[in-house]
mmCIF file of C-alpha atoms (C1' of nucleotides) in Angstrom:
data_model
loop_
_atom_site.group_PDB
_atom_site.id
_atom_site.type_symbol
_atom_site.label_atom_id
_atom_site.label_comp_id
_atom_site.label_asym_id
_atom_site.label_seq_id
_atom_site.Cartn_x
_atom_site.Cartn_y
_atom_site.Cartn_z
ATOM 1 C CA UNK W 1 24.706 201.203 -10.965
ATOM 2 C CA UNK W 2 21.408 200.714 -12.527
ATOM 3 C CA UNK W 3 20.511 202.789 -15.364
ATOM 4 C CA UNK W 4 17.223 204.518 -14.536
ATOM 5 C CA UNK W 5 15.065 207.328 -16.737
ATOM 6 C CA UNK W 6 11.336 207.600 -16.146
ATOM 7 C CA UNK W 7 10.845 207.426 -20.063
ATOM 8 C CA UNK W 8 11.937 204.393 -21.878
ATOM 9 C CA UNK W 9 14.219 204.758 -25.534
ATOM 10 C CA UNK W 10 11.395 206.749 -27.848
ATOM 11 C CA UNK W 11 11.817 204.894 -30.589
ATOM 12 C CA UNK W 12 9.017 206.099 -32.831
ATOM 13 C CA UNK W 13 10.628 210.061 -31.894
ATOM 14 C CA UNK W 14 14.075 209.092 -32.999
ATOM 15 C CA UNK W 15 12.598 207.402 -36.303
ATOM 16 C CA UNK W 16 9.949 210.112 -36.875
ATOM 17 C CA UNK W 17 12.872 212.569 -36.608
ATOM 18 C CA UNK W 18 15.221 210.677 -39.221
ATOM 19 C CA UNK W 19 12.406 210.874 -41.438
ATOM 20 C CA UNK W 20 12.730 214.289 -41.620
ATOM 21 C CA UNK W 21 16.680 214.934 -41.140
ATOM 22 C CA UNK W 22 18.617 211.751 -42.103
ATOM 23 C CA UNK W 23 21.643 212.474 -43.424
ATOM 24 C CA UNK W 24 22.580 212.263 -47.127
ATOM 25 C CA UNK W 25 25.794 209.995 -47.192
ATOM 26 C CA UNK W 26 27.066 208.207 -50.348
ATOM 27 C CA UNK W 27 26.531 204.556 -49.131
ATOM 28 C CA UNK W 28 23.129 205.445 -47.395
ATOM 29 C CA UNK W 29 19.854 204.062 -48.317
ATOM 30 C CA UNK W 30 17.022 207.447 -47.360
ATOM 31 C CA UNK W 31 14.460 206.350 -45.436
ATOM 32 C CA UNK W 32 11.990 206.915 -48.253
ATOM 33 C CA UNK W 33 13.631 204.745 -50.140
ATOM 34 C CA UNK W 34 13.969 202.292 -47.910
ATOM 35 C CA UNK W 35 10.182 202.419 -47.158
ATOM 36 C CA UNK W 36 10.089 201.551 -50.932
ATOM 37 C CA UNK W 37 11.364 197.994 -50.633
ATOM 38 C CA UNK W 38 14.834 199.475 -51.634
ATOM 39 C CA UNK W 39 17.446 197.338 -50.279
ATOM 40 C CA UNK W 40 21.043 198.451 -49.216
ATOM 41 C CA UNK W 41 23.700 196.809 -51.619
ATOM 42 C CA UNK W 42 25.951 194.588 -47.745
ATOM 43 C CA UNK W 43 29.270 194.809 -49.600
ATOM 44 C CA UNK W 44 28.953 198.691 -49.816
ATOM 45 C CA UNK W 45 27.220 199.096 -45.777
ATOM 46 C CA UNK W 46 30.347 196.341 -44.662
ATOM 47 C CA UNK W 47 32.907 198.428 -47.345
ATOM 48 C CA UNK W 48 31.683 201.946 -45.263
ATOM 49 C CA UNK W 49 31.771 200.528 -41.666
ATOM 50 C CA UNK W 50 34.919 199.412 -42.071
ATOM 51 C CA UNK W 51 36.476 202.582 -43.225
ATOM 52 C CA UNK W 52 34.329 204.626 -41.044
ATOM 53 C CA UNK W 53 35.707 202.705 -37.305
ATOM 54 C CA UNK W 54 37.191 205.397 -35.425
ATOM 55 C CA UNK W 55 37.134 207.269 -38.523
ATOM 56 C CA UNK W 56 34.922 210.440 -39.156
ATOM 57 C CA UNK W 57 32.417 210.533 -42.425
ATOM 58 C CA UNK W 58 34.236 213.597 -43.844
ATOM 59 C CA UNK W 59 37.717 211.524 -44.316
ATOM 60 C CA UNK W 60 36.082 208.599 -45.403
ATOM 61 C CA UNK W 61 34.086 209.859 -48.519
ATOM 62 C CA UNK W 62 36.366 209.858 -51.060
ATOM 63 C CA UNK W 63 37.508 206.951 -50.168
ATOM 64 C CA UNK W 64 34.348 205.421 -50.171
ATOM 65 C CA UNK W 65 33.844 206.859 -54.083
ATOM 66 C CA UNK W 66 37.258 205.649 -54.892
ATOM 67 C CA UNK W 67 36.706 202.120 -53.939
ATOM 68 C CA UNK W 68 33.621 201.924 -54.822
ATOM 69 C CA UNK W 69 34.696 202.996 -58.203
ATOM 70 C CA UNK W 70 37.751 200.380 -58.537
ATOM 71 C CA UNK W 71 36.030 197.488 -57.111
ATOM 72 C CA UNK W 72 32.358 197.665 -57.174
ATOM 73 C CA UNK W 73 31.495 194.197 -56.468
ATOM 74 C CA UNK W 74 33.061 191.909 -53.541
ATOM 75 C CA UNK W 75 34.569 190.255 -56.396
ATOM 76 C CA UNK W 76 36.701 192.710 -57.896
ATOM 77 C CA UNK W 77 38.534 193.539 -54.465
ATOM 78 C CA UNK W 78 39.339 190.013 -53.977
ATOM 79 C CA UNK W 79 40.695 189.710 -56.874
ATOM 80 C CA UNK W 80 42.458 192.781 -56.652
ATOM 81 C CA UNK W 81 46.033 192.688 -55.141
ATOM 82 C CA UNK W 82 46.694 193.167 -51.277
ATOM 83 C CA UNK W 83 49.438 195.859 -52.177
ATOM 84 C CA UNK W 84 46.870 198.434 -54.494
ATOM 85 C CA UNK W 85 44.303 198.063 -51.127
ATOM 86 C CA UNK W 86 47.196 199.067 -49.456
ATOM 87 C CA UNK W 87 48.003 201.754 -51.180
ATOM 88 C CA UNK W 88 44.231 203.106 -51.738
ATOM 89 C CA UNK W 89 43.670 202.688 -48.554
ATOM 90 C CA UNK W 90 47.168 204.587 -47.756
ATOM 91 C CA UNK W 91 46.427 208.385 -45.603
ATOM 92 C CA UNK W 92 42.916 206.831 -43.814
ATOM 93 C CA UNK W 93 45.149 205.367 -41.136
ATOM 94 C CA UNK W 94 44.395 202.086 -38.888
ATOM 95 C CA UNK W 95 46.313 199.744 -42.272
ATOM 96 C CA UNK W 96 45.397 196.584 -39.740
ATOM 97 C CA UNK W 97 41.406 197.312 -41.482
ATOM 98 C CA UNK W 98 42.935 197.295 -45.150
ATOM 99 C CA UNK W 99 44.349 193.644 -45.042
ATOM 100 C CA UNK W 100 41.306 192.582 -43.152
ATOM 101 C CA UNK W 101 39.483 194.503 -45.567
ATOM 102 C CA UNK W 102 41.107 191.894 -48.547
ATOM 103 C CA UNK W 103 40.985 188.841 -46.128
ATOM 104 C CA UNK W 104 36.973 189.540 -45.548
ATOM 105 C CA UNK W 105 36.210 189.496 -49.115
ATOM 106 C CA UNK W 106 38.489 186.714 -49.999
ATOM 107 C CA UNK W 107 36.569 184.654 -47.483
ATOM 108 C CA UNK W 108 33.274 186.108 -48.503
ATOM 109 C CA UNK W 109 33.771 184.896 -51.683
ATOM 110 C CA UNK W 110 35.695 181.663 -51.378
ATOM 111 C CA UNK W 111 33.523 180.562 -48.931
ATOM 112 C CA UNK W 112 30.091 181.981 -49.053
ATOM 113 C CA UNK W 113 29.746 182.305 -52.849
ATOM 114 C CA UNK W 114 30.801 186.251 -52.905
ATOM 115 C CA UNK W 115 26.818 186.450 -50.576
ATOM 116 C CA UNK W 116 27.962 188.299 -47.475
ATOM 117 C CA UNK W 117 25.858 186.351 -44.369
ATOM 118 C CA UNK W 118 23.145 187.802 -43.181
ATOM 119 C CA UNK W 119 23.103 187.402 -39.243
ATOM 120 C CA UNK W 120 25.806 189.741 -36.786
ATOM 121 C CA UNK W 121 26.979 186.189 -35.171
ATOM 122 C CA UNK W 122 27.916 185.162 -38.825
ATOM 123 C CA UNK W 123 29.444 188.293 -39.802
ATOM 124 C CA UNK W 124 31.401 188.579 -36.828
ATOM 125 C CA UNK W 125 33.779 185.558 -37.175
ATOM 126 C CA UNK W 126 34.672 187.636 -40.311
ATOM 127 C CA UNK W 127 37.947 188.961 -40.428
ATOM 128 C CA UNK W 128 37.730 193.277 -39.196
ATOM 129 C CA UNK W 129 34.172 192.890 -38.649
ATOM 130 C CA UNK W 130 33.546 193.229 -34.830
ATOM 131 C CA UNK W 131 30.707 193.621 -32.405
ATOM 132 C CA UNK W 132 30.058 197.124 -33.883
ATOM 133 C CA UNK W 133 30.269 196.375 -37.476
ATOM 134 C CA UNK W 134 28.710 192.946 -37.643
ATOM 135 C CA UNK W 135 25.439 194.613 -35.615
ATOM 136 C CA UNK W 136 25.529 197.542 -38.047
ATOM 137 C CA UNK W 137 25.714 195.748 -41.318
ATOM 138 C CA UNK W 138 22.596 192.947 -40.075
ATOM 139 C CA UNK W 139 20.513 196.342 -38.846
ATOM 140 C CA UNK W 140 21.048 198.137 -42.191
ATOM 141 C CA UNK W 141 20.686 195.362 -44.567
ATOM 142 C CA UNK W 142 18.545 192.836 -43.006
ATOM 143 C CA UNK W 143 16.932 194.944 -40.211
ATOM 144 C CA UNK W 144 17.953 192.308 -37.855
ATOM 145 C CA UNK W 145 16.824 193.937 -34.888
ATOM 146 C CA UNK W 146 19.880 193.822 -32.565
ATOM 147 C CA UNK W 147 21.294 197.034 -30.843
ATOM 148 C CA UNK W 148 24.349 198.898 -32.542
ATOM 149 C CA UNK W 149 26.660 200.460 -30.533
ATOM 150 C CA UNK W 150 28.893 203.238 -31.428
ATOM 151 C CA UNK W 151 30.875 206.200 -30.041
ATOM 152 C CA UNK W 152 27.963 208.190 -31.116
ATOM 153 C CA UNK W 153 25.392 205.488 -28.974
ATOM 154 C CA UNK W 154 28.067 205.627 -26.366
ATOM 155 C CA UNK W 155 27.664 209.409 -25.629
ATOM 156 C CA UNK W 156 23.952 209.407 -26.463
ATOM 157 C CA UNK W 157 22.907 206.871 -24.138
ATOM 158 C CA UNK W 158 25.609 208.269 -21.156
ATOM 159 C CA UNK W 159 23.531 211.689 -21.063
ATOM 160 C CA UNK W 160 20.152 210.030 -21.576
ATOM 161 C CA UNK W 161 21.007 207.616 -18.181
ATOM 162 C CA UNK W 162 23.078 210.214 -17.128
ATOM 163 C CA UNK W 163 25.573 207.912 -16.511
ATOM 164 C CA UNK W 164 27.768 208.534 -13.659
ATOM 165 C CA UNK W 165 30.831 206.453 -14.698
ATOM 166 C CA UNK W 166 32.871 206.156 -17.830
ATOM 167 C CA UNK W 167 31.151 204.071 -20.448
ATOM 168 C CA UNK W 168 33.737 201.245 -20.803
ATOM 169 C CA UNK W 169 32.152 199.956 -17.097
ATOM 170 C CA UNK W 170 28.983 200.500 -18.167
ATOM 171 C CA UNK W 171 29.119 199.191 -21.813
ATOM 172 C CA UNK W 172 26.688 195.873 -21.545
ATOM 173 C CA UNK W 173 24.451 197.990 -19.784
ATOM 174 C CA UNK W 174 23.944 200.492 -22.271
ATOM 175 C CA UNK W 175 23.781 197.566 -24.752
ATOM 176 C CA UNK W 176 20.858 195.780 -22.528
ATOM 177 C CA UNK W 177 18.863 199.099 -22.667
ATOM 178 C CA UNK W 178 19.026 199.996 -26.357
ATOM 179 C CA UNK W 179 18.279 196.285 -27.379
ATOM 180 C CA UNK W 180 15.077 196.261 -25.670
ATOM 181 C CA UNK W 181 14.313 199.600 -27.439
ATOM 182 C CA UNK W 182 15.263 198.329 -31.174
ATOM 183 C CA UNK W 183 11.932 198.624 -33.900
ATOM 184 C CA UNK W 184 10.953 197.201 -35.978
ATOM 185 C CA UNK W 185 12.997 199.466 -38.655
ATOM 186 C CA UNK W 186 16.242 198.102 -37.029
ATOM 187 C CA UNK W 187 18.257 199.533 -39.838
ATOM 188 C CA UNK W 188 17.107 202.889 -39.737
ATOM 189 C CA UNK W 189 16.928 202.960 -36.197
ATOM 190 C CA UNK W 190 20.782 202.347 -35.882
ATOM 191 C CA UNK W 191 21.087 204.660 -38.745
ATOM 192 C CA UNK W 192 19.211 207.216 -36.865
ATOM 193 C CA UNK W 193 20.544 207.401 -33.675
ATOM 194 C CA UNK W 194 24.164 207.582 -34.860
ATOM 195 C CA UNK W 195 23.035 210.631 -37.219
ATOM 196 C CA UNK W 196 21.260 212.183 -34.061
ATOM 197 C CA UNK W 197 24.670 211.468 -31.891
ATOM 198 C CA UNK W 198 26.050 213.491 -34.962
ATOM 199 C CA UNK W 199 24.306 216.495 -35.141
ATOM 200 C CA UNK W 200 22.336 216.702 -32.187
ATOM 201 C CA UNK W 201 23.919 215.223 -29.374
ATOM 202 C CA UNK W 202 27.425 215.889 -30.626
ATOM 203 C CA UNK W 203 30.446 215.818 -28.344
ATOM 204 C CA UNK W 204 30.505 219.791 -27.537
ATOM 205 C CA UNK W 205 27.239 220.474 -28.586
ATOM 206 C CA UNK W 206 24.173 219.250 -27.405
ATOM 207 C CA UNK W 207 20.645 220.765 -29.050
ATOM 208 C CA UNK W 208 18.477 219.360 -26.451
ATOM 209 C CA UNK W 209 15.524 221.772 -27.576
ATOM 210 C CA UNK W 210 14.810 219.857 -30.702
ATOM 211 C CA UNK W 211 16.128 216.233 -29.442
ATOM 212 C CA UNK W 212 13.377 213.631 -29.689
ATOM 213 C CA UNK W 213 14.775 211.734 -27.423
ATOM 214 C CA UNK W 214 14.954 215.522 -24.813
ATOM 215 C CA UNK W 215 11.568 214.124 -22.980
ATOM 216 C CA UNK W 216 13.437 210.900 -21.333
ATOM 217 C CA UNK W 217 16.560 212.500 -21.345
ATOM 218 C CA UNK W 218 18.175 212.699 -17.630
ATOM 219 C CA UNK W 219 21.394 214.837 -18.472
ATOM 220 C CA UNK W 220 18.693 217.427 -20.426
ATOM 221 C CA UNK W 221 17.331 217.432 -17.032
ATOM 222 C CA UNK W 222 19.701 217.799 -15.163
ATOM 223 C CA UNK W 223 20.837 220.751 -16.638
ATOM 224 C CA UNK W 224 24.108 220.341 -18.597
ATOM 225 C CA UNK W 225 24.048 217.523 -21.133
ATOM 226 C CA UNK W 226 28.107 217.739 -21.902
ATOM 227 C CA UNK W 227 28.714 217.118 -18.331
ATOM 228 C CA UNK W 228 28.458 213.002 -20.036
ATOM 229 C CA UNK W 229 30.292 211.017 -20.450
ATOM 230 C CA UNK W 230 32.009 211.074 -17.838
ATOM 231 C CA UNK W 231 36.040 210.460 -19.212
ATOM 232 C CA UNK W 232 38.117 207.832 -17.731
ATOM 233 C CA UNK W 233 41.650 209.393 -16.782
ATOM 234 C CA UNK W 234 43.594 209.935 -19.336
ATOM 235 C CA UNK W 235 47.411 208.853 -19.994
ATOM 236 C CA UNK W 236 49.504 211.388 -20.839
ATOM 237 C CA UNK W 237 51.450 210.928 -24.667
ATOM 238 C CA UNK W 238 55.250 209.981 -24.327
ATOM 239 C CA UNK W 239 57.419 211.284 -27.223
ATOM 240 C CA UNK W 240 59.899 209.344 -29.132
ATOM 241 C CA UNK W 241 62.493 210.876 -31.483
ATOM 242 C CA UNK W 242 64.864 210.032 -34.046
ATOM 243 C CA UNK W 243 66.136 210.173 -38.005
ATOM 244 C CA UNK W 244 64.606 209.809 -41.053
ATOM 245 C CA UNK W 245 67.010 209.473 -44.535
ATOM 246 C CA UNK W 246 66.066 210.585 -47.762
ATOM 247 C CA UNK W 247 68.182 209.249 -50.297
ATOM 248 C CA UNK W 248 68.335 209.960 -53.625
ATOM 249 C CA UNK W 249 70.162 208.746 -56.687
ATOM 250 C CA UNK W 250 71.777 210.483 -59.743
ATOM 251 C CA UNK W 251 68.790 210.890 -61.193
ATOM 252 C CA UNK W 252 66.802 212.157 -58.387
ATOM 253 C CA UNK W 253 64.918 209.198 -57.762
ATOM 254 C CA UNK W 254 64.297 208.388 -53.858
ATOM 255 C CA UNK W 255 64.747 204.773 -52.002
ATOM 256 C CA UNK W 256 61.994 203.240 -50.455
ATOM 257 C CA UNK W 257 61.255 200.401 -48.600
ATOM 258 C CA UNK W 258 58.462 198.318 -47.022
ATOM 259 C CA UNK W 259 57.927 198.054 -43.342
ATOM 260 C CA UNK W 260 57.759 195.138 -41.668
ATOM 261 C CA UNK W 261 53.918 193.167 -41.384
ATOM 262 C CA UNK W 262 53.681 193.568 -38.096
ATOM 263 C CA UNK W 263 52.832 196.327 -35.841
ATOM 264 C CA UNK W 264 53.154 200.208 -36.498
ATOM 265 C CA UNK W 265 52.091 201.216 -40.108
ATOM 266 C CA UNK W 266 52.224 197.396 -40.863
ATOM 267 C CA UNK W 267 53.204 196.661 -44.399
ATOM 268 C CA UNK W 268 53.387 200.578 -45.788
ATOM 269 C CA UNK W 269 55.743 201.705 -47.694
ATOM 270 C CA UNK W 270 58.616 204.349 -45.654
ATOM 271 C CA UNK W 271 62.044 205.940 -45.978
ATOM 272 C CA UNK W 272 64.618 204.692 -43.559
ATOM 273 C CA UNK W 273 64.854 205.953 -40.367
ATOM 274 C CA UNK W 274 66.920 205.102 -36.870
ATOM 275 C CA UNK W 275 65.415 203.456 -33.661
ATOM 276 C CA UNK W 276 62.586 206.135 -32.420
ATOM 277 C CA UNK W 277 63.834 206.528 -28.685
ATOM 278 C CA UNK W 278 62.251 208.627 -25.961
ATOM 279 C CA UNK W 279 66.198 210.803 -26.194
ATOM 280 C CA UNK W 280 67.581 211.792 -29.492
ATOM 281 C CA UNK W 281 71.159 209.677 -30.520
ATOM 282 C CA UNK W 282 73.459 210.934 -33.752
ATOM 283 C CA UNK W 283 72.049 209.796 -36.780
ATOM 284 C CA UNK W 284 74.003 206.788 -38.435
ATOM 285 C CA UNK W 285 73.678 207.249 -41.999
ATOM 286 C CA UNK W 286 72.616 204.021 -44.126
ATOM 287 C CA UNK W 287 75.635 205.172 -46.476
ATOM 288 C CA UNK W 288 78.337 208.031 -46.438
ATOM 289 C CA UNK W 289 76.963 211.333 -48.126
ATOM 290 C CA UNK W 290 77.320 214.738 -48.050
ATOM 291 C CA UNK W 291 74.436 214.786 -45.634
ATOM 292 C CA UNK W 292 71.960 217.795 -45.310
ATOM 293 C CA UNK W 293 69.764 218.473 -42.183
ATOM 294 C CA UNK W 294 66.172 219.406 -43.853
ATOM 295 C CA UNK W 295 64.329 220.051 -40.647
ATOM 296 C CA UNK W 296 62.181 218.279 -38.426
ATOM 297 C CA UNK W 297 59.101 216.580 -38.813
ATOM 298 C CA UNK W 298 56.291 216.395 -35.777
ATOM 299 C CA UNK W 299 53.094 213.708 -36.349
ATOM 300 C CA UNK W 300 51.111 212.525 -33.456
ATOM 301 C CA UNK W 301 50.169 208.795 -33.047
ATOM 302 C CA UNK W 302 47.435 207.744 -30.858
ATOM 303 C CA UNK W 303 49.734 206.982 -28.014
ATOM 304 C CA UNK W 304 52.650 208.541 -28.409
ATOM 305 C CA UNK W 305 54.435 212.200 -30.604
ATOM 306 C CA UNK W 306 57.306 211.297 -32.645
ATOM 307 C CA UNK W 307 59.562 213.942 -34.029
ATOM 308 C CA UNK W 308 61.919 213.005 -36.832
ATOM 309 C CA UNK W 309 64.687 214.678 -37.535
ATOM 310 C CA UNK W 310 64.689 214.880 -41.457
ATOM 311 C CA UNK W 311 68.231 214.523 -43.735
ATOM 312 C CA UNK W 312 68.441 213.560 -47.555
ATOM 313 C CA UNK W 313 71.725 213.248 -49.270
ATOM 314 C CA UNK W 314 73.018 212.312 -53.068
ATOM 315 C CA UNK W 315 73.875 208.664 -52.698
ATOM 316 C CA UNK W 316 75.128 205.761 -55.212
ATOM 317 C CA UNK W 317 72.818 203.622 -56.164
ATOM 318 C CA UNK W 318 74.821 200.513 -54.863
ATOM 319 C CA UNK W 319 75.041 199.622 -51.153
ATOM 320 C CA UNK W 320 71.423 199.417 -50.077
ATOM 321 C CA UNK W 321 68.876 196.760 -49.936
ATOM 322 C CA UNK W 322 65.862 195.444 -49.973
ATOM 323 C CA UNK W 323 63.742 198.221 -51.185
ATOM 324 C CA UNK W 324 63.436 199.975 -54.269
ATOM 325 C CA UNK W 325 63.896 203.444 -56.370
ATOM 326 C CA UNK W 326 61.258 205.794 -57.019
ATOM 327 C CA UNK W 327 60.428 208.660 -58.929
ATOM 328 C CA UNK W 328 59.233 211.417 -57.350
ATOM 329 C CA UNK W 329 56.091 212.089 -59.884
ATOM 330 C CA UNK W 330 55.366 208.300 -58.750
ATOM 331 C CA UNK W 331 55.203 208.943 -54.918
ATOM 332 C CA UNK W 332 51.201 209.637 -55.116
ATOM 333 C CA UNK W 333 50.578 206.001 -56.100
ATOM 334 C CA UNK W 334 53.023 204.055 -53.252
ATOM 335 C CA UNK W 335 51.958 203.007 -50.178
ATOM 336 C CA UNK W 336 52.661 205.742 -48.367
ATOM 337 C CA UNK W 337 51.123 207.053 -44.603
ATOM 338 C CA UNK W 338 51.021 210.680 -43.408
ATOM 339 C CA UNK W 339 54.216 210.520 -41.183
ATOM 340 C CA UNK W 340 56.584 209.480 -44.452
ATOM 341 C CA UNK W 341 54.372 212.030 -46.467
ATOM 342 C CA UNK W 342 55.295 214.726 -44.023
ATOM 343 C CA UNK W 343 59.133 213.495 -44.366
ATOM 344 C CA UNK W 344 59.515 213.675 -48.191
ATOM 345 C CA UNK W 345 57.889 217.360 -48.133
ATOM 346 C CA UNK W 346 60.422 218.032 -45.475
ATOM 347 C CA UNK W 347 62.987 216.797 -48.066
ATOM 348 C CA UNK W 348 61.292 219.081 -50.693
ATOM 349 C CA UNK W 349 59.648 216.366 -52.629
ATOM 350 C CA UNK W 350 55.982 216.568 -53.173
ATOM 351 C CA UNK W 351 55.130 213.200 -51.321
ATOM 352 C "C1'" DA D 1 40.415 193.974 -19.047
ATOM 353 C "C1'" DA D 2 44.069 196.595 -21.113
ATOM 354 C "C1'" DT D 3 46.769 197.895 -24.912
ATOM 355 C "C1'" DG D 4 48.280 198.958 -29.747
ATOM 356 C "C1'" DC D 5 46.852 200.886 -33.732
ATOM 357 C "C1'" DG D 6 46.388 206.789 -37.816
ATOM 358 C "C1'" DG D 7 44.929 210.640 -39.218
ATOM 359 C "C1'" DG D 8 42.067 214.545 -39.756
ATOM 360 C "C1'" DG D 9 38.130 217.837 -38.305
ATOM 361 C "C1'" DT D 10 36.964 220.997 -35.023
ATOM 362 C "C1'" DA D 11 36.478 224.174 -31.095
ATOM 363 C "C1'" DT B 1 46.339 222.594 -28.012
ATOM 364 C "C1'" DA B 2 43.174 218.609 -26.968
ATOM 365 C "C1'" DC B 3 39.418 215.915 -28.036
ATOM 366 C "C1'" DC B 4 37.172 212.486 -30.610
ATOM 367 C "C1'" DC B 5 35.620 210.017 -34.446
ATOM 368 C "C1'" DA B 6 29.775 204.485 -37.373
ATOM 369 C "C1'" DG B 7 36.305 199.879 -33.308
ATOM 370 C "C1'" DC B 8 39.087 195.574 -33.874
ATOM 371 C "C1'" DA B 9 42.658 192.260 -32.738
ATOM 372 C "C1'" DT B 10 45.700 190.758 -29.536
ATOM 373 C "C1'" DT B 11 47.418 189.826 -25.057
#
DNA sequence: AATGCGGGGTA
DNA sequence: TACCCAGCATT
């Protein structure tokens, strides 16, 4: 399945365009500046493409200033504990990037001086940096010209080839084509065509009329752009249900405890629950308590819905272990994902 | 090559 | 509701 258009990649139209339109983002060298000799700071391009894999640029701003604002040197986050990433990091999802997150910079600096390296093979055998991110951060900082390939690429690409199978069987082709189509502004060429797949080319919207790249394009063609890509089949979510148990003491503080570091929310902070099983069993309560049925919580993972059902209870502060009482004023600051959120509001604490 | 891994924005 | 987002590590 050779990809065929009877233009090749424009691009001087997709740079002359993000002249005029790039997008103002908080880690984002303009292209004026840029074209000034200014130089983006690596640790801040690596600290954003981290938090922004499979992760839109509206979540990850204030993240982004938050860091930033703790740690704003490669230095100061490793040296900062694993447990307050954790918990910064705790609501933006995907924890696995958080301890990576810690590991990279402890290896940045331990072994490269706190210098991030300035090729993608180098950055790649970093820990969370991938074939994506390591491409990204040597186009933006070093214009290393070497293609960068995103969702937003992914979709671009698929209606400029009109590509008549899902990407994933496609995905070195797409790569061949847009590396032999990378400037010599590398770094604002990735830059660009992501913010194009963003605003132009978006996934239900596609503004062909004032697309630079319209001319080559075969889906514009064709006739209906969001016909691409074409979607693999998709598997169908599997629930999983089950208890969650909010305990409290005397004093109305509520037990917590760590999750184990592997797997699902690895290493966050939770409430206890039962076994999450595709029928729902009787709870077994971690102690005897005047137990109280608070309602049911619903969050959706990636690959499967889990509905909790929620119950807290008055409970001595004996008989448990292994985790750890909490105020409720204090829940902001732990380590806390959505899901466990979602169960202490259920409870009718603030989470 | 396929699977596990969050959460929110948006239509 | 369903889709999809500046993907990576593991198997």
């Amino acid at each position: 399945m050779p990809l065929s258009s009877p233009h090749a990649l424009d691009s001087s139209a997709v740079l002359a365009w993000y002249d005029l339109h790039a997008r103002d983002l908080p880690w984002r060298v303009s292209p004026a500046d840029r074209r000034t000799g200014v130089k983006p700071d690596p640790y801040k391009i690596w600290l954003s493409e981290v938090m922004l894999q499979q992760t839109t640029v509206a979540a990850v701003k204030s993240y982004f200033v938050r860091f930033t604002s703790l740690w704003p040197t490669v230095f100061d986050l490793a040296n900062a504990p694993l447990d307050s990433v954790l918990r910064e990091w705790a609501g933006l999802g995907y924890y696995a990037r958080a301890r990576n997150l810690h590991a990279c910079a402890v290896t940045v600096v331990r072994d490269h001086g706190g210098v991030f390296p300035t090729s993608s093979v180098a950055l790649q055998s970093l820990p969370g940096i991938g074939a994506y991110t390591s491409a990204a951060i040597a186009a933006i900082c070093f214009d290393e010209p070497v293609a960068v390939l995103d969702g937003n690429l992914d979709r671009v690409l698929a209606r400029y080839y009109a590509l008549s199978v899902p990407v994933r069987d496609a995905k070195e082709q797409l790569r061949a084509a847009l590396q032999v189509a990378v400037p010599h502004r590398a770094g604002d060429f990735a830059q660009a065509m992501m913010d194009l797949g963003a605003t132009i080319c978006a996934p239900r919207n596609a503004s062909c009329l004032i697309c630079p790249l319209q001319p080559g394009c075969m889906a514009a063609r064709e006739g209906n752009p969001l016909l691409y890509p074409i979607k693999p089949a998709k598997a169908e979510r599997p629930v999983r249900k089950g208890h969650a148990f909010v305990m409290l003491d005397a004093a109305g503080d509520v037990y917590l405890q760590s999750r184990p570091g592997k797997g699902l929310l690895a290493g966050m902070t939770e409430v206890p629950t039962s076994e999450w099983s595709a029928d729902l069993v009787d709870p077994i309560y971690p102690l005897p308590a005047n137990w109280r049925h608070r309602g049911q919580v619903v969050h959706i993972f990636t690959h499967f819905r889990l509905e909790l059902e929620v119950w807290s209870a008055v409970v001595p502060p004996e008989g448990l272990d292994g985790g750890w009482w909490s105020e409720p004023a204090l829940l902001g600051g732990e380590a806390l994902p959505t899901l466990f959120r979602k169960v202490l509001a259920a409870a009718g604490l603030d989470g």
